[in-house]
Amino acid sequence: MEIFISGDACISIYTHLCPSDNTRPMALDILWQMWQRGRSISKRDWTLLRVAVVACVNDVYYGRLFFGDPETQQVLWDCDVRPSDATFLALKAKAPIYVKKAVWENCSTSLRNSSTWATVNYIEGQRETQRRASMERRSSLAGLGQQGHPSPESLPAIRLLMREMEVAVREEDYAAAARLRDHPWMRLAEDINMHRSIGYSEQADKLMAELGRLIEAHESAVGREYEARLSAQHAARAALDELLRRQDTHDVSSGSGGPSSSAASAQQQLGQPPHSGEVQQQNESTKRD
């Protein structure tokens, strides 16, 4: 169910939700202060228990305020009120807002059929139209830049950022699109196109040179980081190869007596007797000697 709020009530609700030190009191703020003062000097504790939307006549909603004892929830008195004012008072008093069942059944609608949804779609459509117009203007400026002056769109880094922003908008990732739009290079490119469009070519050329230097410095830093990473990988590979070479050399030098000798020596080191075949071979060689 949609209830449109405007005027002082809208401002009062906004300042309540988004407080500011420089906000001047509105009529509802003064009413609230008088209400709080009345409660403080009253002999009986009372507060706003609830707010209700009770009728809708000719597309005009009618509401009521219900005041009473906060402990027993007993209603002491109620009064007529505009739903917009009642919304502000309910927010201040942290009171619930109810809608009469008959009003809800007659006036409620799905979100997609509401005027709020239509307004949101209209705003999104306007943003999309502005985005397309901006992209067409950038494309036209890019063509002009190729004829006489360099343009930001001629730089691969800027074209990559623009493509990423288009993808983010198409996928409705507006947070990513905003980050890409606010990228320092994109902002500088926008300034260049703006100066070019109003005829300040000299200033645009200076900004273009600055943009080129920024991109070149970034790419150089990335290149140095990549080279350092490759050098570290090559050094690690060389150290591993040297370790493996030393291990192979040690194995060859320790196994010069042949496979059987090395096996026997290994068994002796482990405290195991050699195999019977090896013992027989050793005895026969001793007899021959």
PDB file of C-alpha atoms in Angstrom:
ATOM      1  CA  MET A   1       0.000   0.000   0.000  1.00  0.00           C
ATOM      2  CA  GLU A   2       1.388   3.362  -1.041  1.00  0.00           C
ATOM      3  CA  ILE A   3       1.045   6.531   0.999  1.00  0.00           C
ATOM      4  CA  PHE A   4       2.753   9.565  -0.493  1.00  0.00           C
ATOM      5  CA  ILE A   5       4.286  11.994   1.986  1.00  0.00           C
ATOM      6  CA  SER A   6       5.432  15.488   1.059  1.00  0.00           C
ATOM      7  CA  GLY A   7       5.895  18.934   2.545  1.00  0.00           C
ATOM      8  CA  ASP A   8       6.827  19.498   6.177  1.00  0.00           C
ATOM      9  CA  ALA A   9       6.018  15.919   7.151  1.00  0.00           C
ATOM     10  CA  CYS A  10       8.449  14.571   4.573  1.00  0.00           C
ATOM     11  CA  ILE A  11      11.183  16.956   5.759  1.00  0.00           C
ATOM     12  CA  SER A  12      10.554  16.060   9.406  1.00  0.00           C
ATOM     13  CA  ILE A  13      10.772  12.330   8.672  1.00  0.00           C
ATOM     14  CA  TYR A  14      13.965  12.814   6.692  1.00  0.00           C
ATOM     15  CA  THR A  15      15.643  14.904   9.401  1.00  0.00           C
ATOM     16  CA  HIS A  16      14.627  12.314  11.991  1.00  0.00           C
ATOM     17  CA  LEU A  17      16.179   9.478   9.971  1.00  0.00           C
ATOM     18  CA  CYS A  18      19.197  11.572   8.887  1.00  0.00           C
ATOM     19  CA  PRO A  19      19.836  14.021  11.744  1.00  0.00           C
ATOM     20  CA  SER A  20      21.950  17.116  11.231  1.00  0.00           C
ATOM     21  CA  ASP A  21      23.253  19.764  13.640  1.00  0.00           C
ATOM     22  CA  ASN A  22      22.077  22.592  11.400  1.00  0.00           C
ATOM     23  CA  THR A  23      18.470  21.433  11.095  1.00  0.00           C
ATOM     24  CA  ARG A  24      15.861  23.984  12.152  1.00  0.00           C
ATOM     25  CA  PRO A  25      12.719  22.663  13.918  1.00  0.00           C
ATOM     26  CA  MET A  26       9.620  22.141  11.821  1.00  0.00           C
ATOM     27  CA  ALA A  27       6.010  22.338  13.014  1.00  0.00           C
ATOM     28  CA  LEU A  28       5.906  18.634  13.884  1.00  0.00           C
ATOM     29  CA  ASP A  29       9.140  18.975  15.857  1.00  0.00           C
ATOM     30  CA  ILE A  30       7.577  21.716  17.965  1.00  0.00           C
ATOM     31  CA  LEU A  31       4.461  19.585  18.462  1.00  0.00           C
ATOM     32  CA  TRP A  32       6.645  16.715  19.631  1.00  0.00           C
ATOM     33  CA  GLN A  33       8.509  18.948  22.090  1.00  0.00           C
ATOM     34  CA  MET A  34       5.209  20.261  23.514  1.00  0.00           C
ATOM     35  CA  TRP A  35       3.943  16.705  23.801  1.00  0.00           C
ATOM     36  CA  GLN A  36       7.041  15.627  25.715  1.00  0.00           C
ATOM     37  CA  ARG A  37       6.725  18.648  27.999  1.00  0.00           C
ATOM     38  CA  GLY A  38       3.070  17.775  28.686  1.00  0.00           C
ATOM     39  CA  ARG A  39       4.035  14.234  29.607  1.00  0.00           C
ATOM     40  CA  SER A  40       6.717  15.460  32.018  1.00  0.00           C
ATOM     41  CA  ILE A  41       4.312  17.688  33.980  1.00  0.00           C
ATOM     42  CA  SER A  42       1.309  15.347  33.784  1.00  0.00           C
ATOM     43  CA  LYS A  43       0.208  13.510  36.892  1.00  0.00           C
ATOM     44  CA  ARG A  44      -0.422  10.369  34.882  1.00  0.00           C
ATOM     45  CA  ASP A  45       1.964   8.526  32.581  1.00  0.00           C
ATOM     46  CA  TRP A  46       0.677   8.274  29.016  1.00  0.00           C
ATOM     47  CA  THR A  47       2.187   7.857  25.583  1.00  0.00           C
ATOM     48  CA  LEU A  48       1.377   7.140  21.949  1.00  0.00           C
ATOM     49  CA  LEU A  49       0.380   3.495  21.896  1.00  0.00           C
ATOM     50  CA  ARG A  50      -0.206   3.002  18.183  1.00  0.00           C
ATOM     51  CA  VAL A  51      -1.109   4.636  14.886  1.00  0.00           C
ATOM     52  CA  ALA A  52      -3.745   3.309  12.497  1.00  0.00           C
ATOM     53  CA  VAL A  53      -4.831   4.063   8.931  1.00  0.00           C
ATOM     54  CA  VAL A  54      -8.578   3.606   9.235  1.00  0.00           C
ATOM     55  CA  ALA A  55     -10.113   4.860   5.963  1.00  0.00           C
ATOM     56  CA  CYS A  56      -9.491   5.913   2.383  1.00  0.00           C
ATOM     57  CA  VAL A  57     -11.969   8.278   0.692  1.00  0.00           C
ATOM     58  CA  ASN A  58     -11.334   9.586  -2.837  1.00  0.00           C
ATOM     59  CA  ASP A  59      -7.694   8.439  -2.647  1.00  0.00           C
ATOM     60  CA  VAL A  60      -7.211  10.356   0.623  1.00  0.00           C
ATOM     61  CA  TYR A  61      -6.129   8.311   3.631  1.00  0.00           C
ATOM     62  CA  TYR A  62      -7.363   9.002   7.165  1.00  0.00           C
ATOM     63  CA  GLY A  63      -5.515   7.994  10.305  1.00  0.00           C
ATOM     64  CA  ARG A  64      -5.929   8.040  14.076  1.00  0.00           C
ATOM     65  CA  LEU A  65      -3.576   8.405  17.019  1.00  0.00           C
ATOM     66  CA  PHE A  66      -4.246   6.238  20.065  1.00  0.00           C
ATOM     67  CA  PHE A  67      -2.877   7.485  23.401  1.00  0.00           C
ATOM     68  CA  GLY A  68      -2.923   5.556  26.659  1.00  0.00           C
ATOM     69  CA  ASP A  69      -1.115   3.890  29.529  1.00  0.00           C
ATOM     70  CA  PRO A  70       2.194   2.343  28.359  1.00  0.00           C
ATOM     71  CA  GLU A  71       2.031  -0.405  31.014  1.00  0.00           C
ATOM     72  CA  THR A  72      -1.547  -1.604  30.633  1.00  0.00           C
ATOM     73  CA  GLN A  73      -1.871  -0.547  26.958  1.00  0.00           C
ATOM     74  CA  GLN A  74      -5.279   0.884  27.845  1.00  0.00           C
ATOM     75  CA  VAL A  75      -6.392   3.543  25.334  1.00  0.00           C
ATOM     76  CA  LEU A  76      -7.371   6.765  27.104  1.00  0.00           C
ATOM     77  CA  TRP A  77      -8.173   8.859  24.047  1.00  0.00           C
ATOM     78  CA  ASP A  78      -7.638   9.012  20.289  1.00  0.00           C
ATOM     79  CA  CYS A  79      -7.808  11.682  17.586  1.00  0.00           C
ATOM     80  CA  ASP A  80      -7.905  12.152  13.817  1.00  0.00           C
ATOM     81  CA  VAL A  81      -4.594  12.690  12.045  1.00  0.00           C
ATOM     82  CA  ARG A  82      -3.060  12.712   8.595  1.00  0.00           C
ATOM     83  CA  PRO A  83      -1.126   9.464   7.987  1.00  0.00           C
ATOM     84  CA  SER A  84       1.944  11.492   6.999  1.00  0.00           C
ATOM     85  CA  ASP A  85       2.015  13.298  10.364  1.00  0.00           C
ATOM     86  CA  ALA A  86       1.171  10.069  12.144  1.00  0.00           C
ATOM     87  CA  THR A  87       4.154   8.371  10.505  1.00  0.00           C
ATOM     88  CA  PHE A  88       6.523  10.992  11.929  1.00  0.00           C
ATOM     89  CA  LEU A  89       5.008  10.730  15.424  1.00  0.00           C
ATOM     90  CA  ALA A  90       5.134   6.924  15.288  1.00  0.00           C
ATOM     91  CA  LEU A  91       8.826   7.047  14.373  1.00  0.00           C
ATOM     92  CA  LYS A  92       9.562   9.445  17.226  1.00  0.00           C
ATOM     93  CA  ALA A  93       7.563   7.436  19.773  1.00  0.00           C
ATOM     94  CA  LYS A  94       8.625   4.038  18.343  1.00  0.00           C
ATOM     95  CA  ALA A  95       4.992   3.070  18.083  1.00  0.00           C
ATOM     96  CA  PRO A  96       3.573   0.510  15.609  1.00  0.00           C
ATOM     97  CA  ILE A  97       1.552   1.523  12.544  1.00  0.00           C
ATOM     98  CA  TYR A  98      -1.542  -0.516  11.659  1.00  0.00           C
ATOM     99  CA  VAL A  99      -3.840  -0.548   8.632  1.00  0.00           C
ATOM    100  CA  LYS A 100      -7.511  -1.414   8.845  1.00  0.00           C
ATOM    101  CA  LYS A 101      -8.235  -4.697   7.081  1.00  0.00           C
ATOM    102  CA  ALA A 102     -10.861  -3.202   4.745  1.00  0.00           C
ATOM    103  CA  VAL A 103      -8.484  -0.414   3.730  1.00  0.00           C
ATOM    104  CA  TRP A 104      -5.702  -2.900   3.059  1.00  0.00           C
ATOM    105  CA  GLU A 105      -7.904  -5.148   0.946  1.00  0.00           C
ATOM    106  CA  ASN A 106      -9.167  -2.224  -1.153  1.00  0.00           C
ATOM    107  CA  CYS A 107      -5.943  -0.226  -1.534  1.00  0.00           C
ATOM    108  CA  SER A 108      -3.026  -2.655  -1.387  1.00  0.00           C
ATOM    109  CA  THR A 109      -1.214  -3.592  -4.592  1.00  0.00           C
ATOM    110  CA  SER A 110       1.830  -5.623  -5.623  1.00  0.00           C
ATOM    111  CA  LEU A 111       5.140  -3.824  -5.768  1.00  0.00           C
ATOM    112  CA  ARG A 112       5.544  -4.337  -9.522  1.00  0.00           C
ATOM    113  CA  ASN A 113       2.162  -2.699 -10.152  1.00  0.00           C
ATOM    114  CA  SER A 114       2.832   0.260  -7.874  1.00  0.00           C
ATOM    115  CA  SER A 115       3.723   3.764  -8.967  1.00  0.00           C
ATOM    116  CA  THR A 116       6.881   3.482  -6.869  1.00  0.00           C
ATOM    117  CA  TRP A 117       8.096   0.653  -9.083  1.00  0.00           C
ATOM    118  CA  ALA A 118       7.238   2.693 -12.171  1.00  0.00           C
ATOM    119  CA  THR A 119       9.195   5.652 -10.763  1.00  0.00           C
ATOM    120  CA  VAL A 120      12.232   3.476 -10.093  1.00  0.00           C
ATOM    121  CA  ASN A 121      12.079   2.071 -13.617  1.00  0.00           C
ATOM    122  CA  TYR A 122      11.784   5.583 -15.025  1.00  0.00           C
ATOM    123  CA  ILE A 123      14.848   6.741 -13.100  1.00  0.00           C
ATOM    124  CA  GLU A 124      16.834   3.698 -14.216  1.00  0.00           C
ATOM    125  CA  GLY A 125      15.752   4.327 -17.801  1.00  0.00           C
ATOM    126  CA  GLN A 126      16.931   7.926 -17.587  1.00  0.00           C
ATOM    127  CA  ARG A 127      20.284   6.782 -16.225  1.00  0.00           C
ATOM    128  CA  GLU A 128      20.648   4.260 -19.038  1.00  0.00           C
ATOM    129  CA  THR A 129      19.798   6.931 -21.610  1.00  0.00           C
ATOM    130  CA  GLN A 130      22.384   9.269 -20.117  1.00  0.00           C
ATOM    131  CA  ARG A 131      24.967   6.490 -20.068  1.00  0.00           C
ATOM    132  CA  ARG A 132      24.393   5.680 -23.742  1.00  0.00           C
ATOM    133  CA  ALA A 133      24.538   9.357 -24.664  1.00  0.00           C
ATOM    134  CA  SER A 134      27.800   9.677 -22.746  1.00  0.00           C
ATOM    135  CA  MET A 135      29.271   6.647 -24.513  1.00  0.00           C
ATOM    136  CA  GLU A 136      28.219   8.024 -27.915  1.00  0.00           C
ATOM    137  CA  ARG A 137      29.763  11.379 -27.050  1.00  0.00           C
ATOM    138  CA  ARG A 138      32.982   9.679 -26.010  1.00  0.00           C
ATOM    139  CA  SER A 139      33.032   7.695 -29.243  1.00  0.00           C
ATOM    140  CA  SER A 140      32.554  10.872 -31.292  1.00  0.00           C
ATOM    141  CA  LEU A 141      35.287  12.607 -29.329  1.00  0.00           C
ATOM    142  CA  ALA A 142      37.532   9.620 -29.895  1.00  0.00           C
ATOM    143  CA  GLY A 143      36.998   9.977 -33.642  1.00  0.00           C
ATOM    144  CA  LEU A 144      37.813  13.681 -33.484  1.00  0.00           C
ATOM    145  CA  GLY A 145      40.904  12.916 -31.426  1.00  0.00           C
ATOM    146  CA  GLN A 146      42.226  10.517 -34.032  1.00  0.00           C
ATOM    147  CA  GLN A 147      41.905  13.218 -36.693  1.00  0.00           C
ATOM    148  CA  GLY A 148      43.829  15.942 -34.852  1.00  0.00           C
ATOM    149  CA  HIS A 149      44.499  15.408 -31.153  1.00  0.00           C
ATOM    150  CA  PRO A 150      45.006  12.263 -29.099  1.00  0.00           C
ATOM    151  CA  SER A 151      41.977  11.166 -27.106  1.00  0.00           C
ATOM    152  CA  PRO A 152      41.768   9.125 -23.893  1.00  0.00           C
ATOM    153  CA  GLU A 153      39.780   6.442 -25.690  1.00  0.00           C
ATOM    154  CA  SER A 154      42.813   5.787 -27.902  1.00  0.00           C
ATOM    155  CA  LEU A 155      44.659   4.374 -24.878  1.00  0.00           C
ATOM    156  CA  PRO A 156      44.187   0.615 -24.316  1.00  0.00           C
ATOM    157  CA  ALA A 157      43.990   1.066 -20.533  1.00  0.00           C
ATOM    158  CA  ILE A 158      41.056   3.499 -20.829  1.00  0.00           C
ATOM    159  CA  ARG A 159      39.253   1.278 -23.332  1.00  0.00           C
ATOM    160  CA  LEU A 160      39.644  -1.658 -20.945  1.00  0.00           C
ATOM    161  CA  LEU A 161      38.152   0.340 -18.055  1.00  0.00           C
ATOM    162  CA  MET A 162      35.248   1.463 -20.253  1.00  0.00           C
ATOM    163  CA  ARG A 163      34.489  -2.115 -21.323  1.00  0.00           C
ATOM    164  CA  GLU A 164      34.598  -3.307 -17.714  1.00  0.00           C
ATOM    165  CA  MET A 165      32.208  -0.524 -16.712  1.00  0.00           C
ATOM    166  CA  GLU A 166      29.794  -1.474 -19.514  1.00  0.00           C
ATOM    167  CA  VAL A 167      29.828  -5.093 -18.341  1.00  0.00           C
ATOM    168  CA  ALA A 168      29.210  -4.022 -14.724  1.00  0.00           C
ATOM    169  CA  VAL A 169      26.226  -1.877 -15.750  1.00  0.00           C
ATOM    170  CA  ARG A 170      24.845  -4.629 -17.965  1.00  0.00           C
ATOM    171  CA  GLU A 171      25.066  -7.084 -15.059  1.00  0.00           C
ATOM    172  CA  GLU A 172      23.540  -4.459 -12.717  1.00  0.00           C
ATOM    173  CA  ASP A 173      26.651  -4.463 -10.521  1.00  0.00           C
ATOM    174  CA  TYR A 174      26.343  -0.755  -9.833  1.00  0.00           C
ATOM    175  CA  ALA A 175      28.881  -0.771  -7.008  1.00  0.00           C
ATOM    176  CA  ALA A 176      31.585  -2.035  -9.384  1.00  0.00           C
ATOM    177  CA  ALA A 177      30.418   0.388 -12.079  1.00  0.00           C
ATOM    178  CA  ALA A 178      30.710   3.286  -9.640  1.00  0.00           C
ATOM    179  CA  ARG A 179      34.240   2.241  -8.656  1.00  0.00           C
ATOM    180  CA  LEU A 180      35.274   2.061 -12.306  1.00  0.00           C
ATOM    181  CA  ARG A 181      33.609   5.408 -13.040  1.00  0.00           C
ATOM    182  CA  ASP A 182      35.492   7.022 -10.150  1.00  0.00           C
ATOM    183  CA  HIS A 183      38.834   5.537 -11.171  1.00  0.00           C
ATOM    184  CA  PRO A 184      41.455   8.347 -11.345  1.00  0.00           C
ATOM    185  CA  TRP A 185      42.190   7.560 -14.984  1.00  0.00           C
ATOM    186  CA  MET A 186      38.498   7.673 -15.912  1.00  0.00           C
ATOM    187  CA  ARG A 187      38.012  10.985 -14.116  1.00  0.00           C
ATOM    188  CA  LEU A 188      41.033  12.439 -15.888  1.00  0.00           C
ATOM    189  CA  ALA A 189      39.734  11.128 -19.219  1.00  0.00           C
ATOM    190  CA  GLU A 190      36.387  12.823 -18.536  1.00  0.00           C
ATOM    191  CA  ASP A 191      38.189  16.112 -17.833  1.00  0.00           C
ATOM    192  CA  ILE A 192      40.122  15.763 -21.076  1.00  0.00           C
ATOM    193  CA  ASN A 193      36.949  15.220 -23.103  1.00  0.00           C
ATOM    194  CA  MET A 194      35.233  18.119 -21.337  1.00  0.00           C
ATOM    195  CA  HIS A 195      38.096  20.524 -22.122  1.00  0.00           C
ATOM    196  CA  ARG A 196      38.204  19.237 -25.693  1.00  0.00           C
ATOM    197  CA  SER A 197      34.461  19.761 -26.144  1.00  0.00           C
ATOM    198  CA  ILE A 198      34.580  23.433 -25.064  1.00  0.00           C
ATOM    199  CA  GLY A 199      37.632  24.231 -27.186  1.00  0.00           C
ATOM    200  CA  TYR A 200      40.385  24.183 -24.543  1.00  0.00           C
ATOM    201  CA  SER A 201      42.649  21.984 -26.634  1.00  0.00           C
ATOM    202  CA  GLU A 202      45.882  23.127 -25.002  1.00  0.00           C
ATOM    203  CA  GLN A 203      44.682  22.237 -21.524  1.00  0.00           C
ATOM    204  CA  ALA A 204      43.277  18.955 -22.852  1.00  0.00           C
ATOM    205  CA  ASP A 205      46.673  18.093 -24.369  1.00  0.00           C
ATOM    206  CA  LYS A 206      48.387  18.756 -21.024  1.00  0.00           C
ATOM    207  CA  LEU A 207      45.925  16.523 -19.211  1.00  0.00           C
ATOM    208  CA  MET A 208      46.336  13.877 -21.908  1.00  0.00           C
ATOM    209  CA  ALA A 209      50.103  13.927 -21.400  1.00  0.00           C
ATOM    210  CA  GLU A 210      49.596  13.566 -17.652  1.00  0.00           C
ATOM    211  CA  LEU A 211      47.242  10.633 -18.199  1.00  0.00           C
ATOM    212  CA  GLY A 212      49.799   8.963 -20.449  1.00  0.00           C
ATOM    213  CA  ARG A 213      52.514   9.386 -17.821  1.00  0.00           C
ATOM    214  CA  LEU A 214      50.296   7.913 -15.092  1.00  0.00           C
ATOM    215  CA  ILE A 215      49.449   4.863 -17.197  1.00  0.00           C
ATOM    216  CA  GLU A 216      53.061   4.394 -18.273  1.00  0.00           C
ATOM    217  CA  ALA A 217      54.302   4.625 -14.668  1.00  0.00           C
ATOM    218  CA  HIS A 218      51.704   2.074 -13.568  1.00  0.00           C
ATOM    219  CA  GLU A 219      52.559  -0.318 -16.386  1.00  0.00           C
ATOM    220  CA  SER A 220      56.289   0.068 -15.638  1.00  0.00           C
ATOM    221  CA  ALA A 221      55.691  -0.737 -11.976  1.00  0.00           C
ATOM    222  CA  VAL A 222      53.650  -3.782 -12.942  1.00  0.00           C
ATOM    223  CA  GLY A 223      56.387  -4.859 -15.354  1.00  0.00           C
ATOM    224  CA  ARG A 224      59.079  -4.490 -12.696  1.00  0.00           C
ATOM    225  CA  GLU A 225      57.003  -6.495 -10.246  1.00  0.00           C
ATOM    226  CA  TYR A 226      56.525  -9.229 -12.856  1.00  0.00           C
ATOM    227  CA  GLU A 227      60.251  -9.316 -13.648  1.00  0.00           C
ATOM    228  CA  ALA A 228      61.098  -9.508  -9.944  1.00  0.00           C
ATOM    229  CA  ARG A 229      58.676 -12.391  -9.544  1.00  0.00           C
ATOM    230  CA  LEU A 230      60.237 -14.209 -12.525  1.00  0.00           C
ATOM    231  CA  SER A 231      63.743 -13.617 -11.150  1.00  0.00           C
ATOM    232  CA  ALA A 232      62.723 -15.061  -7.796  1.00  0.00           C
ATOM    233  CA  GLN A 233      61.247 -18.109  -9.524  1.00  0.00           C
ATOM    234  CA  HIS A 234      64.422 -18.606 -11.607  1.00  0.00           C
ATOM    235  CA  ALA A 235      66.606 -18.288  -8.493  1.00  0.00           C
ATOM    236  CA  ALA A 236      64.488 -20.849  -6.669  1.00  0.00           C
ATOM    237  CA  ARG A 237      64.677 -23.208  -9.647  1.00  0.00           C
ATOM    238  CA  ALA A 238      68.469 -22.815  -9.845  1.00  0.00           C
ATOM    239  CA  ALA A 239      68.824 -23.500  -6.119  1.00  0.00           C
ATOM    240  CA  LEU A 240      66.691 -26.633  -6.456  1.00  0.00           C
ATOM    241  CA  ASP A 241      68.710 -27.851  -9.469  1.00  0.00           C
ATOM    242  CA  GLU A 242      71.962 -27.317  -7.555  1.00  0.00           C
ATOM    243  CA  LEU A 243      70.602 -29.226  -4.564  1.00  0.00           C
ATOM    244  CA  LEU A 244      69.548 -32.129  -6.801  1.00  0.00           C
ATOM    245  CA  ARG A 245      72.960 -32.119  -8.550  1.00  0.00           C
ATOM    246  CA  ARG A 246      74.789 -32.297  -5.233  1.00  0.00           C
ATOM    247  CA  GLN A 247      72.553 -35.124  -4.082  1.00  0.00           C
ATOM    248  CA  ASP A 248      73.252 -37.065  -7.298  1.00  0.00           C
ATOM    249  CA  THR A 249      77.017 -36.493  -6.907  1.00  0.00           C
ATOM    250  CA  HIS A 250      76.911 -37.715  -3.303  1.00  0.00           C
ATOM    251  CA  ASP A 251      74.997 -40.846  -4.309  1.00  0.00           C
ATOM    252  CA  VAL A 252      77.479 -41.661  -7.080  1.00  0.00           C
ATOM    253  CA  SER A 253      80.523 -41.158  -4.848  1.00  0.00           C
ATOM    254  CA  SER A 254      79.099 -43.265  -2.012  1.00  0.00           C
ATOM    255  CA  GLY A 255      78.080 -46.111  -4.379  1.00  0.00           C
ATOM    256  CA  SER A 256      81.431 -46.585  -6.270  1.00  0.00           C
ATOM    257  CA  GLY A 257      81.738 -50.255  -5.162  1.00  0.00           C
ATOM    258  CA  GLY A 258      78.883 -51.359  -7.376  1.00  0.00           C
ATOM    259  CA  PRO A 259      75.284 -52.087  -6.741  1.00  0.00           C
ATOM    260  CA  SER A 260      75.871 -55.181  -4.613  1.00  0.00           C
ATOM    261  CA  SER A 261      78.506 -53.486  -2.513  1.00  0.00           C
ATOM    262  CA  SER A 262      76.342 -50.510  -1.939  1.00  0.00           C
ATOM    263  CA  ALA A 263      73.415 -52.731  -1.033  1.00  0.00           C
ATOM    264  CA  ALA A 264      75.590 -54.717   1.378  1.00  0.00           C
ATOM    265  CA  SER A 265      77.001 -51.601   2.971  1.00  0.00           C
ATOM    266  CA  ALA A 266      73.516 -50.217   3.344  1.00  0.00           C
ATOM    267  CA  GLN A 267      72.399 -53.445   4.999  1.00  0.00           C
ATOM    268  CA  GLN A 268      75.394 -53.386   7.332  1.00  0.00           C
ATOM    269  CA  GLN A 269      74.613 -49.814   8.300  1.00  0.00           C
ATOM    270  CA  LEU A 270      71.093 -50.931   9.118  1.00  0.00           C
ATOM    271  CA  GLY A 271      72.499 -53.778  11.275  1.00  0.00           C
ATOM    272  CA  GLN A 272      71.266 -56.569   8.949  1.00  0.00           C
ATOM    273  CA  PRO A 273      73.456 -59.494   7.765  1.00  0.00           C
ATOM    274  CA  PRO A 274      74.103 -59.810   4.064  1.00  0.00           C
ATOM    275  CA  HIS A 275      72.149 -62.350   2.020  1.00  0.00           C
ATOM    276  CA  SER A 276      73.434 -65.938   1.787  1.00  0.00           C
ATOM    277  CA  GLY A 277      74.213 -65.561  -1.893  1.00  0.00           C
ATOM    278  CA  GLU A 278      76.412 -62.630  -1.251  1.00  0.00           C
ATOM    279  CA  VAL A 279      78.205 -64.506   1.607  1.00  0.00           C
ATOM    280  CA  GLN A 280      78.897 -67.480  -0.721  1.00  0.00           C
ATOM    281  CA  GLN A 281      80.297 -65.190  -3.430  1.00  0.00           C
ATOM    282  CA  GLN A 282      82.611 -63.558  -0.905  1.00  0.00           C
ATOM    283  CA  ASN A 283      83.848 -66.981   0.410  1.00  0.00           C
ATOM    284  CA  GLU A 284      84.587 -68.240  -3.109  1.00  0.00           C
ATOM    285  CA  SER A 285      86.559 -65.123  -3.921  1.00  0.00           C
ATOM    286  CA  THR A 286      88.532 -65.603  -0.706  1.00  0.00           C
ATOM    287  CA  LYS A 287      89.389 -69.242  -1.608  1.00  0.00           C
ATOM    288  CA  ARG A 288      90.559 -68.238  -5.078  1.00  0.00           C
ATOM    289  CA  ASP A 289      92.854 -65.673  -3.521  1.00  0.00           C
TER     290      ASP A 289
END
